[in-house]
Short mmCIF file of C-alpha atoms and ligand atoms in Angstrom, two decimals:
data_model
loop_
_atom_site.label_atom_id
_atom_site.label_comp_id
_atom_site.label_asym_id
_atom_site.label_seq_id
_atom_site.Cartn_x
_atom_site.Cartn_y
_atom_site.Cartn_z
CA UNK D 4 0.00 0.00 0.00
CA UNK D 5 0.91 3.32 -0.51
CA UNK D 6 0.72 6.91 1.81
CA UNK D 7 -1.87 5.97 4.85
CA UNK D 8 -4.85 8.07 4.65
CA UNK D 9 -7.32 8.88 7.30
CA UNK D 10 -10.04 6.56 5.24
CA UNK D 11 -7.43 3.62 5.03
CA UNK D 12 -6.75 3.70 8.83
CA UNK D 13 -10.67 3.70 9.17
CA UNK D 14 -9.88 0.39 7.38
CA UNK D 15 -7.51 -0.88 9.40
CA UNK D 16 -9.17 0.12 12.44
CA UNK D 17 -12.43 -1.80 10.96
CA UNK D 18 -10.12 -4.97 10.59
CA UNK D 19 -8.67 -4.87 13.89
CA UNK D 20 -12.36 -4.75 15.71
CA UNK D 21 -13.11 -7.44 14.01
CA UNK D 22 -10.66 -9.39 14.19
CA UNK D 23 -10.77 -12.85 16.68
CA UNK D 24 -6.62 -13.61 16.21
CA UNK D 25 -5.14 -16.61 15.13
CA UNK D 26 -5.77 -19.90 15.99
CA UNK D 27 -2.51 -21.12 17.36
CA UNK D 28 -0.21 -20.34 20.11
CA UNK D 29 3.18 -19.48 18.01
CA UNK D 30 1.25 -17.28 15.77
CA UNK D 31 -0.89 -15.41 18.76
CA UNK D 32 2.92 -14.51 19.71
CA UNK D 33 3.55 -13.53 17.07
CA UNK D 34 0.68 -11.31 16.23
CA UNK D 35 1.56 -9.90 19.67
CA UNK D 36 4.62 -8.98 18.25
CA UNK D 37 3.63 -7.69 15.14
CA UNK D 38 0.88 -5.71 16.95
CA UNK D 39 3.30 -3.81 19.53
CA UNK D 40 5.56 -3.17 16.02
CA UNK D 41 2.41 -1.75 14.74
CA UNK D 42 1.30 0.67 17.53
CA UNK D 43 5.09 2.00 17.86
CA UNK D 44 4.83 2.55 14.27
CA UNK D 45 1.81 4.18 14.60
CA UNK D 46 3.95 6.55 17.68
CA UNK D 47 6.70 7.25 15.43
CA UNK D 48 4.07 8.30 12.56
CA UNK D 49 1.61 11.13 15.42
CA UNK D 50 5.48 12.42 16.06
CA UNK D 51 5.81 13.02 12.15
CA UNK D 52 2.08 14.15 11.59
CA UNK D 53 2.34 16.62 15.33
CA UNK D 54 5.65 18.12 13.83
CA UNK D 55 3.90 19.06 10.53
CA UNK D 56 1.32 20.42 12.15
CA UNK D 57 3.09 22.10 14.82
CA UNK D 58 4.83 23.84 12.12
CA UNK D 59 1.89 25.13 10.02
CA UNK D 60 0.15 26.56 12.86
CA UNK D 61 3.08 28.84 14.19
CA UNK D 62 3.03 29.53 10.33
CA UNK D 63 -0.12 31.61 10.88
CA UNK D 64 1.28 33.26 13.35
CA UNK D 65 3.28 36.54 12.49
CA UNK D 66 3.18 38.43 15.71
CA UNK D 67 6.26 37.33 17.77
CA UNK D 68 4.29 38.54 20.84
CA UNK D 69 1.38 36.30 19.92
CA UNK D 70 3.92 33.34 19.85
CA UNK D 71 3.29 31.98 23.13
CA UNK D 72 -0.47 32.16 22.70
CA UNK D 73 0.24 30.07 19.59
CA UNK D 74 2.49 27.26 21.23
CA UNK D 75 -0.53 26.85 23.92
CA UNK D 76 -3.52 26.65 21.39
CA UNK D 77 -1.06 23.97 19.18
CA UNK D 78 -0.64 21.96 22.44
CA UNK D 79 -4.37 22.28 23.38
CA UNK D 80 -5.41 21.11 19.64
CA UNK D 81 -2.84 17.45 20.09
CA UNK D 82 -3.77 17.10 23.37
CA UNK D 83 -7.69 16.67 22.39
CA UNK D 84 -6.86 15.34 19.31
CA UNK D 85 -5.25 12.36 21.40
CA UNK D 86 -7.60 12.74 24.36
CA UNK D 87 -5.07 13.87 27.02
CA UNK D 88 -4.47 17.08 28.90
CA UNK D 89 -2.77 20.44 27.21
CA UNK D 90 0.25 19.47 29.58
CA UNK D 91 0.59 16.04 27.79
CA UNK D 92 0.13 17.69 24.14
CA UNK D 93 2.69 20.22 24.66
CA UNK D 94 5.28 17.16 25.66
CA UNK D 95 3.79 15.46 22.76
CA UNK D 96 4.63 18.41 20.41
CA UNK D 97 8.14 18.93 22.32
CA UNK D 98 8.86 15.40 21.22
CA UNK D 99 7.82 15.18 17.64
CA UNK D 100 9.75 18.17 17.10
CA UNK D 101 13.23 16.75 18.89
CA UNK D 102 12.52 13.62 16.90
CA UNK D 103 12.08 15.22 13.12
CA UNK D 104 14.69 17.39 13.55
CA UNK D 105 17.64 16.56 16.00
CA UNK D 106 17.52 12.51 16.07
CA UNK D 107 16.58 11.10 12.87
CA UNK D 108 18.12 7.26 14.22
CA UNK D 109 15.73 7.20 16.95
CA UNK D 110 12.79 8.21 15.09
CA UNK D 111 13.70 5.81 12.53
CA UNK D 112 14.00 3.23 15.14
CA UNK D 113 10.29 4.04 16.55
CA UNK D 114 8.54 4.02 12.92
CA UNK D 115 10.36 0.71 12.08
CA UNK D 116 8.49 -0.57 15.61
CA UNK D 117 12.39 -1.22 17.24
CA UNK D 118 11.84 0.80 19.73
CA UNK D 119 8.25 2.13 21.73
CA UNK D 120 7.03 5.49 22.03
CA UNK D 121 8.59 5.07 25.76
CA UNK D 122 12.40 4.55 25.33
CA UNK D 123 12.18 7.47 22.55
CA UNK D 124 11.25 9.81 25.35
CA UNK D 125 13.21 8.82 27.92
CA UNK D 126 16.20 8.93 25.05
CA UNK D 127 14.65 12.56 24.09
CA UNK D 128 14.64 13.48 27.60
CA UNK D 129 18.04 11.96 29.04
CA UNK D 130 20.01 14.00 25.83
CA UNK D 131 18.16 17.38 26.78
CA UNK D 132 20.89 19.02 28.86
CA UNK D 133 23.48 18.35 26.03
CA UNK D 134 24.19 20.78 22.90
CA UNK D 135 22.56 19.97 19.70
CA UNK D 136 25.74 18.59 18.16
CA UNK D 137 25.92 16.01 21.07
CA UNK D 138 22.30 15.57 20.51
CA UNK D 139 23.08 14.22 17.11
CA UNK D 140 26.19 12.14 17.99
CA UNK D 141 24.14 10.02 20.67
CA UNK D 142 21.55 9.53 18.29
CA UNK D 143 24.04 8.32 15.55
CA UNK D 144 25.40 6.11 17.66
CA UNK D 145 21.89 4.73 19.50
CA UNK D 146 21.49 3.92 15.45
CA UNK D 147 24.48 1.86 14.81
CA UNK D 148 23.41 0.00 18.11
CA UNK D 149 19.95 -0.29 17.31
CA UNK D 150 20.35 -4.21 17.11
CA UNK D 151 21.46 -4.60 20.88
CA UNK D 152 19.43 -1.66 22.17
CA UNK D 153 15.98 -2.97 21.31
CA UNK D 154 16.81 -5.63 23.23
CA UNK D 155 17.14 -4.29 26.73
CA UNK D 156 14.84 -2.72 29.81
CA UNK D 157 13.99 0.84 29.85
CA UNK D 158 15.99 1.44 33.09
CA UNK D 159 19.29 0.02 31.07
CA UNK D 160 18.77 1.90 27.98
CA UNK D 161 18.03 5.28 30.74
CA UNK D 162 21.14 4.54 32.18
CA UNK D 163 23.22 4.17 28.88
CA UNK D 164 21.66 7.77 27.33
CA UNK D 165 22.48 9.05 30.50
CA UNK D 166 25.86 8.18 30.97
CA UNK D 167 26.47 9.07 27.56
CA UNK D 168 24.93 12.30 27.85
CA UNK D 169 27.30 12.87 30.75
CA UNK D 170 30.15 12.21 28.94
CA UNK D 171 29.44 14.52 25.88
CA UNK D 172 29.46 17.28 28.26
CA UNK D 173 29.64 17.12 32.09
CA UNK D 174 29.17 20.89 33.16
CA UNK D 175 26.23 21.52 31.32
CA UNK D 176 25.39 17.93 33.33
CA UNK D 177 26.24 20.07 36.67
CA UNK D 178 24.36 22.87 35.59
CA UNK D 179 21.22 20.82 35.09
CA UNK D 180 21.34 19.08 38.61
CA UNK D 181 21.91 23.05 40.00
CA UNK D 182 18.58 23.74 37.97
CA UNK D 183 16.72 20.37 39.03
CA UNK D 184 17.67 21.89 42.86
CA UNK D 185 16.30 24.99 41.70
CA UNK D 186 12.91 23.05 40.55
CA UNK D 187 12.19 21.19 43.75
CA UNK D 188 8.40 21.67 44.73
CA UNK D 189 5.66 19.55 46.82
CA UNK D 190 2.44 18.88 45.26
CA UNK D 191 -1.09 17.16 45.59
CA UNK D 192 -3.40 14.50 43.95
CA UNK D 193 -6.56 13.05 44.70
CA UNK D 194 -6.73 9.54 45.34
CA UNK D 195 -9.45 7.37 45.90
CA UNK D 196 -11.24 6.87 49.55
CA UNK D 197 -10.89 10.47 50.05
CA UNK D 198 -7.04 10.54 50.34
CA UNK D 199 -4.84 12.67 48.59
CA UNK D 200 -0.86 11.95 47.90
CA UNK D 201 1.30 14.54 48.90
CA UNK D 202 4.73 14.42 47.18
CA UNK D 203 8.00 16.24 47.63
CA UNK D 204 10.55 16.53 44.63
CA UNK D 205 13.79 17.16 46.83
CA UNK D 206 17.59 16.96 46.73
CA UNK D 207 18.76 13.30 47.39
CA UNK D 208 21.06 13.61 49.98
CA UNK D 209 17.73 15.75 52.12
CA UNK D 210 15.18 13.31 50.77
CA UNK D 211 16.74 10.03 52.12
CA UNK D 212 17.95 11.97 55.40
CA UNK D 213 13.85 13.23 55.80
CA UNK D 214 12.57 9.15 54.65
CA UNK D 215 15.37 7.72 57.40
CA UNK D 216 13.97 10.22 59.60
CA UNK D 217 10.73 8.77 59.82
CA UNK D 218 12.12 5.28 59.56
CA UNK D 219 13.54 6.04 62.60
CA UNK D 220 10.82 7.39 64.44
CA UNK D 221 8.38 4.50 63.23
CA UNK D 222 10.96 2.00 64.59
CA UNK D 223 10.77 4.25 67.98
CA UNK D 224 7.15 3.85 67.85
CA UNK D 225 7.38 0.05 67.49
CA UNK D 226 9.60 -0.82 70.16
CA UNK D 227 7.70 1.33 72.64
CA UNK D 228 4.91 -1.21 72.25
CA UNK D 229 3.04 1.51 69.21
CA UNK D 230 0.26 -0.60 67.74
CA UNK D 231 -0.03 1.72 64.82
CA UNK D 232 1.13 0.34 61.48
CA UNK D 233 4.75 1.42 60.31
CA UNK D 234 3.61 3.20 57.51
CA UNK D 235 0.79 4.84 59.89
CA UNK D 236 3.63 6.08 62.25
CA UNK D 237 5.80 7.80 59.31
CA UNK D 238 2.58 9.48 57.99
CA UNK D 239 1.68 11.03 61.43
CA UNK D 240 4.85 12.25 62.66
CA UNK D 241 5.27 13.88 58.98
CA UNK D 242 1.82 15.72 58.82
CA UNK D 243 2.79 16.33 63.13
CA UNK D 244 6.14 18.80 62.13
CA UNK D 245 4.66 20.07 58.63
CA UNK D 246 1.21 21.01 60.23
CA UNK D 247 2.09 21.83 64.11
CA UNK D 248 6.13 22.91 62.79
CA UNK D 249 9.01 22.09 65.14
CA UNK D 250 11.25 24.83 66.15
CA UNK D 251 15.02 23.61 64.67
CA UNK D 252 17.57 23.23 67.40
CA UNK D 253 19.71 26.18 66.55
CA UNK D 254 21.19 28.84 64.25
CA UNK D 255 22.21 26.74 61.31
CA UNK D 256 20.55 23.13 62.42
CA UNK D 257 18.76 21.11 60.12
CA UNK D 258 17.93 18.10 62.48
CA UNK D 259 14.61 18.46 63.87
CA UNK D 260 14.55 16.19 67.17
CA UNK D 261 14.41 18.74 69.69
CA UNK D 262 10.46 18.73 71.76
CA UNK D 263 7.95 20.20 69.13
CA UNK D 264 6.52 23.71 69.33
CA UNK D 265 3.78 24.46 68.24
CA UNK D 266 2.97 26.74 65.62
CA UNK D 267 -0.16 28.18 64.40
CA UNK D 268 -2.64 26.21 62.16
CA UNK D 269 -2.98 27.57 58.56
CA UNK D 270 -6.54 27.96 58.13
CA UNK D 271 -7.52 26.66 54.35
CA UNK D 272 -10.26 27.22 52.33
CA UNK D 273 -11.92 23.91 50.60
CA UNK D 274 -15.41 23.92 48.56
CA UNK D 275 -17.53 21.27 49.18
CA UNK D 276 -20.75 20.60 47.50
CA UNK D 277 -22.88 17.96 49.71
CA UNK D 278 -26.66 17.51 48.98
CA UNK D 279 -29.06 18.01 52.10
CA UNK D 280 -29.43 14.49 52.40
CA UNK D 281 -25.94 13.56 53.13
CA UNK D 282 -25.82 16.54 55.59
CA UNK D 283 -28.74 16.24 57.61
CA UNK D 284 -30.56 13.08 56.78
CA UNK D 285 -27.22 10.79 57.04
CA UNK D 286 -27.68 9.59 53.33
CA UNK D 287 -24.32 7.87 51.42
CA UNK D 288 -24.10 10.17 48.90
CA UNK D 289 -20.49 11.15 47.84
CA UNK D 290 -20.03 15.14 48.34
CA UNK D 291 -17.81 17.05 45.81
CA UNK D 292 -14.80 18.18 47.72
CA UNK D 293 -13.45 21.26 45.11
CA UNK D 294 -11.17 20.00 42.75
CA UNK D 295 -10.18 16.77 44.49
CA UNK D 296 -13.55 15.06 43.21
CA UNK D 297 -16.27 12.99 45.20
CA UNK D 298 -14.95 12.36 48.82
CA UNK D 299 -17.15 9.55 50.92
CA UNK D 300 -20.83 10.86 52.61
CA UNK D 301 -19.11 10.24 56.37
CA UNK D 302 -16.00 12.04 55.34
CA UNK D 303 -18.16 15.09 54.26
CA UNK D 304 -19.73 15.19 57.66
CA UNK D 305 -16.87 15.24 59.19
CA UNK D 306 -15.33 18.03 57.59
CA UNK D 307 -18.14 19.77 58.13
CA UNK D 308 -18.06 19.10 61.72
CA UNK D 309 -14.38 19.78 61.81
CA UNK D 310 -14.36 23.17 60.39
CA UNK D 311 -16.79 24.55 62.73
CA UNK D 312 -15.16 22.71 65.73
CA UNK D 313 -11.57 23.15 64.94
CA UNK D 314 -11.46 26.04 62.58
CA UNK D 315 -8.60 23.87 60.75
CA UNK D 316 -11.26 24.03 57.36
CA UNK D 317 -13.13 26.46 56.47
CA UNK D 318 -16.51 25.57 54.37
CA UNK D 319 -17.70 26.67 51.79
CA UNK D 320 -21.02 24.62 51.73
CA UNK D 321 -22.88 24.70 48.17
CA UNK D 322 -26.28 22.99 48.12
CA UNK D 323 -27.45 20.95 45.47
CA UNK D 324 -31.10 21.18 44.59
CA UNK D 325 -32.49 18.88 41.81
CA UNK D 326 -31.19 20.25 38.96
CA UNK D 327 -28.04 21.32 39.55
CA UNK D 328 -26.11 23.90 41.29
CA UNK D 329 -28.25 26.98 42.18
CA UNK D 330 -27.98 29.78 39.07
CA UNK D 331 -26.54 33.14 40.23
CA UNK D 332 -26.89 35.98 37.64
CA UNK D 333 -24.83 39.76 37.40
CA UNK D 334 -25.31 42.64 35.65
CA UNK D 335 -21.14 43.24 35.87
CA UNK D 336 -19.01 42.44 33.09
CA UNK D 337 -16.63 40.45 35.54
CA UNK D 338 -17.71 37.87 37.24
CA UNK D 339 -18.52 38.77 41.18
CA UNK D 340 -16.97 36.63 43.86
CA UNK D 341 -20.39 34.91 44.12
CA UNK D 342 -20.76 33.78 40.55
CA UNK D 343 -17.36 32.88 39.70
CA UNK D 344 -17.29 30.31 43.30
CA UNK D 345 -20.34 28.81 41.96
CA UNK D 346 -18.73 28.08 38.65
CA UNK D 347 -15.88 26.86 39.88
CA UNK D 348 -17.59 24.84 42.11
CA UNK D 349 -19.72 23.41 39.17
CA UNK D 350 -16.39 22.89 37.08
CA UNK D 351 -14.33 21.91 39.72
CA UNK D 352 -11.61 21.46 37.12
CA UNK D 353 -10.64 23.58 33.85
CA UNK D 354 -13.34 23.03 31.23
CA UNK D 355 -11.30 22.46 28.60
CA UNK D 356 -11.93 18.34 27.18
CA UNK D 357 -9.01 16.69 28.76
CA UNK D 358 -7.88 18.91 31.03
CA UNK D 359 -7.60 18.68 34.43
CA UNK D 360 -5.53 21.50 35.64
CA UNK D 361 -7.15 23.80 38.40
CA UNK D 362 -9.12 26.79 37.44
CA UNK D 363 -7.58 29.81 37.02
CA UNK D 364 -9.76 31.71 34.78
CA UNK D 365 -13.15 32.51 34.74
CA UNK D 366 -14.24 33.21 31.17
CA UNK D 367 -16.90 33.87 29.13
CA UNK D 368 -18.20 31.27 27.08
CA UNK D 369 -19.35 33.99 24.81
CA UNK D 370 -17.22 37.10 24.78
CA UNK D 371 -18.35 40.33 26.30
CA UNK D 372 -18.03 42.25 23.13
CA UNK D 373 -20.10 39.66 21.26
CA UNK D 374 -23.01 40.30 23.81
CA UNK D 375 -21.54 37.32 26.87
CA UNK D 376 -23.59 37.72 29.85
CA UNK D 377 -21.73 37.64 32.73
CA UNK D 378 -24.05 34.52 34.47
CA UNK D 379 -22.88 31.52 35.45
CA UNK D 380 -24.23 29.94 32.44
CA UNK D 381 -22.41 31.74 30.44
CA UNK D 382 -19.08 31.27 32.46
CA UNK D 383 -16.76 28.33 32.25
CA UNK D 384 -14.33 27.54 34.62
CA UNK D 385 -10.26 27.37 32.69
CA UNK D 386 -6.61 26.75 33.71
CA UNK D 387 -4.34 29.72 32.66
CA UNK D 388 -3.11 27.94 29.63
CA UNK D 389 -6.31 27.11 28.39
CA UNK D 390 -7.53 30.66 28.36
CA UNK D 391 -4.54 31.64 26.66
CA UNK D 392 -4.72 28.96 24.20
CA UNK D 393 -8.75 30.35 22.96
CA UNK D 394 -7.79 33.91 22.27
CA UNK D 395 -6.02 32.56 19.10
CA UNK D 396 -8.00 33.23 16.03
CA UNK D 397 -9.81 30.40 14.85
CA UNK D 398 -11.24 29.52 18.40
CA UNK D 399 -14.75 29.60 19.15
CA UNK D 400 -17.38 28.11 21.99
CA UNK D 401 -20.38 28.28 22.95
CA UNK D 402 -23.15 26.95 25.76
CA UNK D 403 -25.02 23.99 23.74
CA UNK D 404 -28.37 22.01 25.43
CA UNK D 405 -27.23 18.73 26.61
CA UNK D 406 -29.71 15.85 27.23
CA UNK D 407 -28.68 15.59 30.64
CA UNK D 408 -29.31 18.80 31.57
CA UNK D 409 -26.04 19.50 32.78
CA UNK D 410 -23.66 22.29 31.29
CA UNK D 411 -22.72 21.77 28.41
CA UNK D 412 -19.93 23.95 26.03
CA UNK D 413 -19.02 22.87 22.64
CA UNK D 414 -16.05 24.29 21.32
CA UNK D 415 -14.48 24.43 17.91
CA UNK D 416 -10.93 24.30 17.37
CA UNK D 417 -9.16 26.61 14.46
CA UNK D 418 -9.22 23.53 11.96
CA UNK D 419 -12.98 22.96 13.00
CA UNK D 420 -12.98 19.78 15.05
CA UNK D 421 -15.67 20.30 17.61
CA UNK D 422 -15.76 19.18 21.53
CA UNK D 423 -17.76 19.18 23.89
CA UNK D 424 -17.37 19.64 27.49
CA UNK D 425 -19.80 18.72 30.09
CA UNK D 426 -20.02 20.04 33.81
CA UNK D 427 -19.55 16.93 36.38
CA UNK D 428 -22.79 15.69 37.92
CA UNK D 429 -23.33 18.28 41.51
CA UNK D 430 -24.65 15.71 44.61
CA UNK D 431 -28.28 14.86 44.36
CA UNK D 432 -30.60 16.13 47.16
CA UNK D 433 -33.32 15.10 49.54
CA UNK D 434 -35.95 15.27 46.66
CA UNK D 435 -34.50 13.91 44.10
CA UNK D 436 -33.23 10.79 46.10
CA UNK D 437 -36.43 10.93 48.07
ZN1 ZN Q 9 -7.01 23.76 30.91
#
């Protein structure tokens, strides 16, 4: 066959649903292998097909200080294209681009299926600190190696880049660890069961002295006859010193064993939408807990109970009444404190298809000068990058009737693809569950 067009891929698409597999074991291998060939293949072609496309949208673009805006509505456009989050597309685009135009043996080695879409990033990303000369030499050489390299783990072929990476030139390899110190940061995900995982991205040397530190004081635990799980142990005395804070011993000490003082709570703000039933009736109906997501009925109560005991949360409550979350409407052309809590509270996350990211934004749906209303109807909740990424011409959206009643947005990208976006389901209330 010749060039694959959108129709033939419809094809083999077709062929693939419908396919059973062979009937034998050495063939079902070997379709395996085939297959995995095929999908890497399929990787090394997006790269090819997100470069050209990267490159005819900045194209359009002949307003340097427009650039950015440009960059962000490209990596919005891949991201929904391959249902992920603007974050993702922009890696996606950063990729393709290393790929078609620094390392020509490694992207020859993904569309040939030697290699997944996997080992070409981490080979992208382990030869980022180095110049694009040394770029080029790597990739020459992960080419003439090809035939041993597709043989072995991730970790090994990581380990290989990087050590070669290191050699091409170690102090830009210094310079990048000073920068990684530079980048270290905590952050926060939701995780089922109304948990959330709270990571640190530190140093080495401080993040094994902080892990050995808790070791240590789980071991303590244990052998004073502490029935608490090991794991339970380091989690406490960690969330102990961050929330309550421990005084340091000294001018200039880092070890923090000396008798805790404490220090005062940070108050925080979360919004929680929780129907009337789960409230006041005791009903199991998940609340929404912000951007977070549904948190357990019992766990709702007790935040509610918590924040006006302890004054450690404060509340927003929202009420859900059957059909949705209750409509607040100004005559301003930005959006009062009122209207834009609701929507985020409706949105909980950017509205953007795919994206996650927290709100940042509230925007209208329909602009201002195009005769928007500033309601919360017309209002969608979107990350920074998002908002940027729609002022590029081409964008449009618009509030659409869904047939679940819920929120709906559509919005149409500059070469026409249209999305839509739907608000998350609010709690449902007494009535409704009554
Ligand atoms: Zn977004």
């Amino acid at each position: 066959m010749g060039e694959a067009t959108p129709e033939e891929l419809d094809s083999w698409i077709d062929a693939l649903t419908r396919s059973t597999g062979p009937g034998d074991d050495a063939a079902r291998v070997r379709m395996l292998t085939q297959l995995e060939r095929l999908t890497s293949a399929a990787d090394g072609f997006k790269a090819v097909v997100t470069a050209a496309f990267s490159r005819s949208q900045r194209q359009t673009c002949r307003l340097p200080e427009k650039a950015e805006r440009v960059e962000r509505s490209i990596a919005v456009q891949v991201g929904m294209a391959r249902r992920e989050s603007p974050h993702r597309g922009a890696r996606r685009v950063g990729l393709a681009m290393v790929l078609t135009t620094e390392m020509p043996h490694t992207l020859a080695a993904l569309r040939t299926g030697r290699i997944d879409e996997w080992r070409a990033t981490v080979i992208v990303r382990e030869t980022a600190t180095v110049s694009r000369e040394d770029r080029g030499k790597i990739d020459a050489r992960i080419g003439a190696e090809i035939d041993r390299l597709e043989t072995v783990s991730v970790r090994c072929l990581e380990k290989e880049v990087r050590a070669r990476a290191y050699e091409a030139d170690r102090e830009v390899f210094v310079r990048a660890r000073e920068q990684a110190v530079k980048d270290r940061r905590v952050s926060l995900r939701p995780l089922p069961g109304g948990m959330v995982r709270l990571s640190a991205t530190v140093p080495l040397v401080e993040g094994v002295a902080a892990y050995a530190t808790l070791v240590r004081a789980a071991a303590t635990a244990a052998a004073s006859g502490d029935k608490r799980s090991r794991g339970a142990v380091m989690v406490d005395t960690l969330l102990d010193r961050v929330i309550h804070g421990v005084v340091p011993a000294g001018p200039g000490a880092r070890c923090v064993n000396v008798p805790a003082a404490k220090a005062p709570v940070v108050p925080i703000a979360v919004n929680l939408v929780v129907s009337d039933a789960t409230l006041l009736a005791g009903g199991d109906e998940p609340a929404q807990c912000g951007e977070f997501g549904p948190i357990p009925a019992d766990l709702a109560r007790e935040l509610v109970l918590a924040a006006d005991g302890e004054g450690l949360l404060t509340l927003r409550r929202v009420y859900a009444n059957p059909t949705g979350i209750v409509a607040m409407e100004s005559r301003s052309r930005c959006f009062p404190p009122g209207v834009a809590r609701l929507i985020r509270t409706r949105d909980h996350t950017c509205r953007m298809p795919y994206c996650d990211a927290p709100v940042r934004h509230i925007d209208h749906i329909t602009p201002v000068a195009d005769g928007g209303a500033t309601t919360a109807t017309h209002g969608q909740g979107l990350c920074e990058g998002c908002n940027h990424a729609k002022q590029v011409v081409g964008w449009s959206t618009r509030v659409v009737d869904d047939r679940t009643g819920r929120h709906t947005v559509e919005t149409i990208t500059p070469t026409g693809r249209v999305y839509r976006s739907t608000a998350p389901p609010p709690p449902r209330c007494l009535e409704s569950t009554g």
